[in-house]
Amino acid sequence: MNMTTATPFKNISPFALLTEAQPDSDLFKRSLRASNDHMIQLLANLWISEGFPVAFQQAPYRYDQIRIWVAESLGVSSKEITVVGSARLGFSLSPVKYGKAFNSSSDLDLAISNKMLFNKLKQEFTSFCDDIQNKNIIPRNRSETIIWPENALFISRNLPKNFIDIDKIPNTSRYPLSRQIKSEMAKLQILIQKQTDCPNVKKVSIRVYLDFKSFQSRLNTNLSDLRSKI
């Protein structure tokens, strides 16, 4: 029988630093700096895609209530939904504001890995691009005149990476799924605000991935980029 050789423990020494389920930003930074690509994947798996979000430490059950609510609203599995961003670790992983603590001005960033939802949104995005080109939608103000082409370019660049940001598609009846998701997230934010044991957030945002593999790949890329900048 052919047996694979497991990675020796000595090769994952940076993780000896991470003895807590919720490391602070300095500890996470030191571990990330000491990590190779294999270790970055472990960081992404254990501390970002899995585990328990710091933002819900006062009422853990609220986290799963939110996932179930979103799942039922959008017709996906709650297991396909997770929290990312500063709500996950309690601080930002953005290179430009690394370590900034999660607070009431922060977004609650949700990631959904679902092929059907991704493909439907991809179709709406294609319609959005066609509508811009054919002038089927007309910007209502200078801001939309500037932002719409920028958003279309942003999504176009990231489609090969298999994710779509809902906020980049205009909130109009021409794109019913995108509009529905935004409406449901607005309802969710109101529900969260009414709960004294839920974190206060500026808004609820959603990024949809083709599948979990695509989600993991993006996390690895983001952490590799962060490692080179902090």
PDB file of C-alpha atoms in Angstrom:
ATOM      1  CA  MET A   1       0.000   0.000   0.000  1.00  0.00           C
ATOM      2  CA  ASN A   2       1.311   3.462  -0.934  1.00  0.00           C
ATOM      3  CA  MET A   3       1.246   5.817   1.999  1.00  0.00           C
ATOM      4  CA  THR A   4       1.506   9.612   1.787  1.00  0.00           C
ATOM      5  CA  THR A   5       3.873  11.372   4.148  1.00  0.00           C
ATOM      6  CA  ALA A   6       2.167  13.789   6.515  1.00  0.00           C
ATOM      7  CA  THR A   7       3.589  17.271   7.008  1.00  0.00           C
ATOM      8  CA  PRO A   8       5.966  17.131  10.014  1.00  0.00           C
ATOM      9  CA  PHE A   9       4.859  19.209  12.988  1.00  0.00           C
ATOM     10  CA  LYS A  10       8.144  21.088  12.948  1.00  0.00           C
ATOM     11  CA  ASN A  11       7.139  22.689   9.635  1.00  0.00           C
ATOM     12  CA  ILE A  12       4.102  24.409  11.127  1.00  0.00           C
ATOM     13  CA  SER A  13       5.879  26.106  14.018  1.00  0.00           C
ATOM     14  CA  PRO A  14       4.275  29.545  13.404  1.00  0.00           C
ATOM     15  CA  PHE A  15       1.009  28.042  14.612  1.00  0.00           C
ATOM     16  CA  ALA A  16       2.536  27.464  18.038  1.00  0.00           C
ATOM     17  CA  LEU A  17       1.957  31.203  18.447  1.00  0.00           C
ATOM     18  CA  LEU A  18      -1.772  30.825  17.893  1.00  0.00           C
ATOM     19  CA  THR A  19      -2.762  29.183  21.146  1.00  0.00           C
ATOM     20  CA  GLU A  20      -6.042  31.076  21.385  1.00  0.00           C
ATOM     21  CA  ALA A  21      -9.241  30.527  19.423  1.00  0.00           C
ATOM     22  CA  GLN A  22      -9.464  34.316  18.951  1.00  0.00           C
ATOM     23  CA  PRO A  23      -5.952  35.764  18.460  1.00  0.00           C
ATOM     24  CA  ASP A  24      -5.349  39.493  18.591  1.00  0.00           C
ATOM     25  CA  SER A  25      -4.139  41.408  15.545  1.00  0.00           C
ATOM     26  CA  ASP A  26      -0.468  41.458  16.607  1.00  0.00           C
ATOM     27  CA  LEU A  27      -0.367  37.711  17.212  1.00  0.00           C
ATOM     28  CA  PHE A  28      -2.119  37.009  13.915  1.00  0.00           C
ATOM     29  CA  LYS A  29       0.330  39.314  12.096  1.00  0.00           C
ATOM     30  CA  ARG A  30       3.373  37.529  13.520  1.00  0.00           C
ATOM     31  CA  SER A  31       1.944  34.145  12.573  1.00  0.00           C
ATOM     32  CA  LEU A  32       1.073  35.322   9.055  1.00  0.00           C
ATOM     33  CA  ARG A  33       4.536  36.785   8.483  1.00  0.00           C
ATOM     34  CA  ALA A  34       6.120  33.473   9.498  1.00  0.00           C
ATOM     35  CA  SER A  35       3.812  31.401   7.275  1.00  0.00           C
ATOM     36  CA  ASN A  36       4.534  29.769   3.939  1.00  0.00           C
ATOM     37  CA  ASP A  37       1.776  29.146   1.380  1.00  0.00           C
ATOM     38  CA  HIS A  38       0.738  25.867   3.006  1.00  0.00           C
ATOM     39  CA  MET A  39       0.439  27.525   6.398  1.00  0.00           C
ATOM     40  CA  ILE A  40      -1.585  30.370   4.908  1.00  0.00           C
ATOM     41  CA  GLN A  41      -4.151  27.826   3.780  1.00  0.00           C
ATOM     42  CA  LEU A  42      -4.327  26.495   7.327  1.00  0.00           C
ATOM     43  CA  LEU A  43      -4.779  30.023   8.667  1.00  0.00           C
ATOM     44  CA  ALA A  44      -7.617  30.593   6.207  1.00  0.00           C
ATOM     45  CA  ASN A  45      -9.303  27.319   7.106  1.00  0.00           C
ATOM     46  CA  LEU A  46      -9.020  27.416  10.888  1.00  0.00           C
ATOM     47  CA  TRP A  47      -9.433  31.103  11.693  1.00  0.00           C
ATOM     48  CA  ILE A  48     -11.440  32.607   8.814  1.00  0.00           C
ATOM     49  CA  SER A  49     -13.608  30.119   6.930  1.00  0.00           C
ATOM     50  CA  GLU A  50     -14.378  28.056  10.022  1.00  0.00           C
ATOM     51  CA  GLY A  51     -14.657  28.700  13.712  1.00  0.00           C
ATOM     52  CA  PHE A  52     -16.751  31.207  15.598  1.00  0.00           C
ATOM     53  CA  PRO A  53     -16.980  34.956  14.750  1.00  0.00           C
ATOM     54  CA  VAL A  54     -15.782  37.277  17.504  1.00  0.00           C
ATOM     55  CA  ALA A  55     -18.682  39.656  16.816  1.00  0.00           C
ATOM     56  CA  PHE A  56     -21.118  37.073  18.198  1.00  0.00           C
ATOM     57  CA  GLN A  57     -19.194  36.025  21.286  1.00  0.00           C
ATOM     58  CA  GLN A  58     -21.853  37.495  23.602  1.00  0.00           C
ATOM     59  CA  ALA A  59     -24.626  35.406  22.028  1.00  0.00           C
ATOM     60  CA  PRO A  60     -23.253  32.518  19.949  1.00  0.00           C
ATOM     61  CA  TYR A  61     -26.692  31.251  18.971  1.00  0.00           C
ATOM     62  CA  ARG A  62     -27.423  34.517  17.129  1.00  0.00           C
ATOM     63  CA  TYR A  63     -24.742  33.668  14.579  1.00  0.00           C
ATOM     64  CA  ASP A  64     -26.515  30.491  13.529  1.00  0.00           C
ATOM     65  CA  GLN A  65     -29.914  32.193  13.660  1.00  0.00           C
ATOM     66  CA  ILE A  66     -28.636  34.739  11.158  1.00  0.00           C
ATOM     67  CA  ARG A  67     -27.233  32.051   8.868  1.00  0.00           C
ATOM     68  CA  ILE A  68     -30.499  30.103   8.964  1.00  0.00           C
ATOM     69  CA  TRP A  69     -32.502  33.270   8.270  1.00  0.00           C
ATOM     70  CA  VAL A  70     -30.351  34.166   5.266  1.00  0.00           C
ATOM     71  CA  ALA A  71     -30.418  30.571   3.999  1.00  0.00           C
ATOM     72  CA  GLU A  72     -34.204  30.414   4.113  1.00  0.00           C
ATOM     73  CA  SER A  73     -34.507  33.837   2.464  1.00  0.00           C
ATOM     74  CA  LEU A  74     -32.215  32.944  -0.449  1.00  0.00           C
ATOM     75  CA  GLY A  75     -32.853  29.227  -0.851  1.00  0.00           C
ATOM     76  CA  VAL A  76     -29.392  27.999   0.089  1.00  0.00           C
ATOM     77  CA  SER A  77     -27.967  25.901   2.921  1.00  0.00           C
ATOM     78  CA  SER A  78     -26.936  27.633   6.135  1.00  0.00           C
ATOM     79  CA  LYS A  79     -23.698  25.631   5.925  1.00  0.00           C
ATOM     80  CA  GLU A  80     -22.874  27.562   2.742  1.00  0.00           C
ATOM     81  CA  ILE A  81     -22.891  30.858   4.652  1.00  0.00           C
ATOM     82  CA  THR A  82     -20.147  32.271   6.825  1.00  0.00           C
ATOM     83  CA  VAL A  83     -19.029  35.598   8.268  1.00  0.00           C
ATOM     84  CA  VAL A  84     -15.792  37.192   7.066  1.00  0.00           C
ATOM     85  CA  GLY A  85     -14.210  40.620   7.511  1.00  0.00           C
ATOM     86  CA  SER A  86     -13.577  42.271  10.864  1.00  0.00           C
ATOM     87  CA  ALA A  87     -16.602  40.553  12.431  1.00  0.00           C
ATOM     88  CA  ARG A  88     -14.780  37.236  12.076  1.00  0.00           C
ATOM     89  CA  LEU A  89     -11.564  37.936  14.017  1.00  0.00           C
ATOM     90  CA  GLY A  90     -12.579  41.167  15.688  1.00  0.00           C
ATOM     91  CA  PHE A  91     -10.213  43.265  13.578  1.00  0.00           C
ATOM     92  CA  SER A  92      -9.762  44.188   9.933  1.00  0.00           C
ATOM     93  CA  LEU A  93      -7.559  42.127   7.600  1.00  0.00           C
ATOM     94  CA  SER A  94      -7.523  44.862   4.968  1.00  0.00           C
ATOM     95  CA  PRO A  95      -3.920  45.894   4.185  1.00  0.00           C
ATOM     96  CA  VAL A  96      -4.797  49.600   4.438  1.00  0.00           C
ATOM     97  CA  LYS A  97      -6.499  49.336   7.843  1.00  0.00           C
ATOM     98  CA  TYR A  98      -5.074  46.174   9.334  1.00  0.00           C
ATOM     99  CA  GLY A  99      -5.907  45.698  12.991  1.00  0.00           C
ATOM    100  CA  LYS A 100      -8.772  48.189  13.122  1.00  0.00           C
ATOM    101  CA  ALA A 101     -11.248  46.817  15.640  1.00  0.00           C
ATOM    102  CA  PHE A 102     -14.732  45.707  14.663  1.00  0.00           C
ATOM    103  CA  ASN A 103     -17.259  48.335  15.774  1.00  0.00           C
ATOM    104  CA  SER A 104     -20.696  49.768  15.033  1.00  0.00           C
ATOM    105  CA  SER A 105     -19.304  51.454  11.885  1.00  0.00           C
ATOM    106  CA  SER A 106     -18.216  48.101  10.474  1.00  0.00           C
ATOM    107  CA  ASP A 107     -20.149  45.993   7.975  1.00  0.00           C
ATOM    108  CA  LEU A 108     -21.332  42.472   8.657  1.00  0.00           C
ATOM    109  CA  ASP A 109     -19.728  40.747   5.672  1.00  0.00           C
ATOM    110  CA  LEU A 110     -21.286  37.449   4.628  1.00  0.00           C
ATOM    111  CA  ALA A 111     -19.814  34.983   2.138  1.00  0.00           C
ATOM    112  CA  ILE A 112     -22.082  32.465   0.393  1.00  0.00           C
ATOM    113  CA  SER A 113     -20.732  29.527  -1.595  1.00  0.00           C
ATOM    114  CA  ASN A 114     -23.524  28.356  -3.887  1.00  0.00           C
ATOM    115  CA  LYS A 115     -23.275  27.511  -7.582  1.00  0.00           C
ATOM    116  CA  MET A 116     -26.924  28.145  -8.462  1.00  0.00           C
ATOM    117  CA  LEU A 117     -26.970  31.566  -6.801  1.00  0.00           C
ATOM    118  CA  PHE A 118     -23.654  32.523  -8.374  1.00  0.00           C
ATOM    119  CA  ASN A 119     -24.792  31.570 -11.886  1.00  0.00           C
ATOM    120  CA  LYS A 120     -28.062  33.494 -11.563  1.00  0.00           C
ATOM    121  CA  LEU A 121     -26.187  36.588 -10.421  1.00  0.00           C
ATOM    122  CA  LYS A 122     -23.724  36.111 -13.253  1.00  0.00           C
ATOM    123  CA  GLN A 123     -26.641  36.264 -15.682  1.00  0.00           C
ATOM    124  CA  GLU A 124     -27.880  39.466 -14.084  1.00  0.00           C
ATOM    125  CA  PHE A 125     -24.439  40.977 -14.310  1.00  0.00           C
ATOM    126  CA  THR A 126     -24.289  40.127 -18.025  1.00  0.00           C
ATOM    127  CA  SER A 127     -27.642  41.882 -18.431  1.00  0.00           C
ATOM    128  CA  PHE A 128     -26.256  44.880 -16.521  1.00  0.00           C
ATOM    129  CA  CYS A 129     -23.293  45.159 -18.905  1.00  0.00           C
ATOM    130  CA  ASP A 130     -25.569  44.821 -21.945  1.00  0.00           C
ATOM    131  CA  ASP A 131     -27.909  47.458 -20.525  1.00  0.00           C
ATOM    132  CA  ILE A 132     -25.043  49.913 -20.092  1.00  0.00           C
ATOM    133  CA  GLN A 133     -23.794  49.319 -23.622  1.00  0.00           C
ATOM    134  CA  ASN A 134     -27.267  49.547 -25.169  1.00  0.00           C
ATOM    135  CA  LYS A 135     -28.320  52.417 -22.886  1.00  0.00           C
ATOM    136  CA  ASN A 136     -31.265  50.461 -21.541  1.00  0.00           C
ATOM    137  CA  ILE A 137     -30.516  51.990 -18.146  1.00  0.00           C
ATOM    138  CA  ILE A 138     -29.701  55.658 -17.746  1.00  0.00           C
ATOM    139  CA  PRO A 139     -27.730  56.978 -14.762  1.00  0.00           C
ATOM    140  CA  ARG A 140     -29.854  59.180 -12.546  1.00  0.00           C
ATOM    141  CA  ASN A 141     -26.953  61.314 -11.384  1.00  0.00           C
ATOM    142  CA  ARG A 142     -23.235  61.968 -11.781  1.00  0.00           C
ATOM    143  CA  SER A 143     -22.370  59.370  -9.146  1.00  0.00           C
ATOM    144  CA  GLU A 144     -24.074  56.550 -11.073  1.00  0.00           C
ATOM    145  CA  THR A 145     -22.475  57.773 -14.304  1.00  0.00           C
ATOM    146  CA  ILE A 146     -19.064  57.208 -12.727  1.00  0.00           C
ATOM    147  CA  ILE A 147     -19.778  54.186 -10.518  1.00  0.00           C
ATOM    148  CA  TRP A 148     -21.681  51.926 -12.914  1.00  0.00           C
ATOM    149  CA  PRO A 149     -18.815  51.448 -15.393  1.00  0.00           C
ATOM    150  CA  GLU A 150     -16.387  51.037 -12.482  1.00  0.00           C
ATOM    151  CA  ASN A 151     -18.608  48.392 -10.914  1.00  0.00           C
ATOM    152  CA  ALA A 152     -18.996  46.570 -14.223  1.00  0.00           C
ATOM    153  CA  LEU A 153     -15.221  46.509 -14.619  1.00  0.00           C
ATOM    154  CA  PHE A 154     -14.742  45.320 -11.027  1.00  0.00           C
ATOM    155  CA  ILE A 155     -17.101  42.375 -11.473  1.00  0.00           C
ATOM    156  CA  SER A 156     -15.637  41.531 -14.901  1.00  0.00           C
ATOM    157  CA  ARG A 157     -12.171  41.257 -13.390  1.00  0.00           C
ATOM    158  CA  ASN A 158     -13.372  39.039 -10.563  1.00  0.00           C
ATOM    159  CA  LEU A 159     -15.721  36.709 -12.427  1.00  0.00           C
ATOM    160  CA  PRO A 160     -12.761  34.491 -13.452  1.00  0.00           C
ATOM    161  CA  LYS A 161     -12.031  34.239  -9.713  1.00  0.00           C
ATOM    162  CA  ASN A 162     -15.607  33.010  -9.241  1.00  0.00           C
ATOM    163  CA  PHE A 163     -17.132  35.633  -6.988  1.00  0.00           C
ATOM    164  CA  ILE A 164     -19.612  38.485  -7.301  1.00  0.00           C
ATOM    165  CA  ASP A 165     -20.260  41.382  -4.929  1.00  0.00           C
ATOM    166  CA  ILE A 166     -23.991  42.074  -4.756  1.00  0.00           C
ATOM    167  CA  ASP A 167     -23.500  45.791  -4.094  1.00  0.00           C
ATOM    168  CA  LYS A 168     -21.891  46.259  -7.504  1.00  0.00           C
ATOM    169  CA  ILE A 169     -25.148  45.515  -9.365  1.00  0.00           C
ATOM    170  CA  PRO A 170     -27.694  48.393  -9.411  1.00  0.00           C
ATOM    171  CA  ASN A 171     -30.709  48.071  -7.159  1.00  0.00           C
ATOM    172  CA  THR A 172     -33.427  48.142  -9.834  1.00  0.00           C
ATOM    173  CA  SER A 173     -36.260  45.863 -10.974  1.00  0.00           C
ATOM    174  CA  ARG A 174     -34.188  44.925 -14.034  1.00  0.00           C
ATOM    175  CA  TYR A 175     -32.046  42.725 -11.789  1.00  0.00           C
ATOM    176  CA  PRO A 176     -34.613  41.024  -9.518  1.00  0.00           C
ATOM    177  CA  LEU A 177     -32.329  38.582  -7.687  1.00  0.00           C
ATOM    178  CA  SER A 178     -29.798  41.244  -6.774  1.00  0.00           C
ATOM    179  CA  ARG A 179     -32.619  43.488  -5.638  1.00  0.00           C
ATOM    180  CA  GLN A 180     -34.197  40.696  -3.586  1.00  0.00           C
ATOM    181  CA  ILE A 181     -30.915  39.945  -1.830  1.00  0.00           C
ATOM    182  CA  LYS A 182     -30.373  43.604  -0.980  1.00  0.00           C
ATOM    183  CA  SER A 183     -33.934  43.857   0.333  1.00  0.00           C
ATOM    184  CA  GLU A 184     -33.475  40.776   2.513  1.00  0.00           C
ATOM    185  CA  MET A 185     -30.188  42.103   3.877  1.00  0.00           C
ATOM    186  CA  ALA A 186     -31.853  45.417   4.760  1.00  0.00           C
ATOM    187  CA  LYS A 187     -34.508  43.443   6.663  1.00  0.00           C
ATOM    188  CA  LEU A 188     -31.794  41.439   8.377  1.00  0.00           C
ATOM    189  CA  GLN A 189     -30.003  44.579   9.503  1.00  0.00           C
ATOM    190  CA  ILE A 190     -33.224  45.855  11.093  1.00  0.00           C
ATOM    191  CA  LEU A 191     -33.719  42.512  12.851  1.00  0.00           C
ATOM    192  CA  ILE A 192     -30.145  42.603  14.156  1.00  0.00           C
ATOM    193  CA  GLN A 193     -30.547  46.168  15.428  1.00  0.00           C
ATOM    194  CA  LYS A 194     -33.574  45.111  17.480  1.00  0.00           C
ATOM    195  CA  GLN A 195     -31.570  42.469  19.357  1.00  0.00           C
ATOM    196  CA  THR A 196     -29.634  43.737  22.364  1.00  0.00           C
ATOM    197  CA  ASP A 197     -27.240  40.793  22.187  1.00  0.00           C
ATOM    198  CA  CYS A 198     -26.358  41.216  18.500  1.00  0.00           C
ATOM    199  CA  PRO A 199     -23.485  43.378  17.240  1.00  0.00           C
ATOM    200  CA  ASN A 200     -24.347  46.796  15.852  1.00  0.00           C
ATOM    201  CA  VAL A 201     -23.323  47.050  12.210  1.00  0.00           C
ATOM    202  CA  LYS A 202     -23.397  49.721   9.529  1.00  0.00           C
ATOM    203  CA  LYS A 203     -24.875  47.352   6.946  1.00  0.00           C
ATOM    204  CA  VAL A 204     -24.993  43.710   5.883  1.00  0.00           C
ATOM    205  CA  SER A 205     -23.070  42.916   2.692  1.00  0.00           C
ATOM    206  CA  ILE A 206     -22.852  39.708   0.688  1.00  0.00           C
ATOM    207  CA  ARG A 207     -20.277  38.228  -1.664  1.00  0.00           C
ATOM    208  CA  VAL A 208     -21.358  35.103  -3.549  1.00  0.00           C
ATOM    209  CA  TYR A 209     -18.866  32.448  -4.641  1.00  0.00           C
ATOM    210  CA  LEU A 210     -19.262  29.684  -7.200  1.00  0.00           C
ATOM    211  CA  ASP A 211     -18.328  27.072  -4.606  1.00  0.00           C
ATOM    212  CA  PHE A 212     -16.386  26.556  -1.397  1.00  0.00           C
ATOM    213  CA  LYS A 213     -13.174  25.854  -3.298  1.00  0.00           C
ATOM    214  CA  SER A 214     -13.394  29.307  -4.897  1.00  0.00           C
ATOM    215  CA  PHE A 215     -14.017  30.843  -1.483  1.00  0.00           C
ATOM    216  CA  GLN A 216     -10.958  29.117  -0.026  1.00  0.00           C
ATOM    217  CA  SER A 217      -8.838  30.193  -2.985  1.00  0.00           C
ATOM    218  CA  ARG A 218      -9.819  33.822  -2.458  1.00  0.00           C
ATOM    219  CA  LEU A 219      -8.990  33.659   1.248  1.00  0.00           C
ATOM    220  CA  ASN A 220      -5.561  32.235   0.442  1.00  0.00           C
ATOM    221  CA  THR A 221      -4.935  34.989  -2.113  1.00  0.00           C
ATOM    222  CA  ASN A 222      -6.024  37.720   0.292  1.00  0.00           C
ATOM    223  CA  LEU A 223      -3.814  36.406   3.098  1.00  0.00           C
ATOM    224  CA  SER A 224      -0.815  36.061   0.768  1.00  0.00           C
ATOM    225  CA  ASP A 225      -1.324  39.663  -0.337  1.00  0.00           C
ATOM    226  CA  LEU A 226      -1.682  40.786   3.274  1.00  0.00           C
ATOM    227  CA  ARG A 227       1.501  38.951   4.285  1.00  0.00           C
ATOM    228  CA  SER A 228       3.496  40.990   1.766  1.00  0.00           C
ATOM    229  CA  LYS A 229       2.098  44.318   3.014  1.00  0.00           C
ATOM    230  CA  ILE A 230       2.201  44.163   6.793  1.00  0.00           C
TER     231      ILE A 230
END
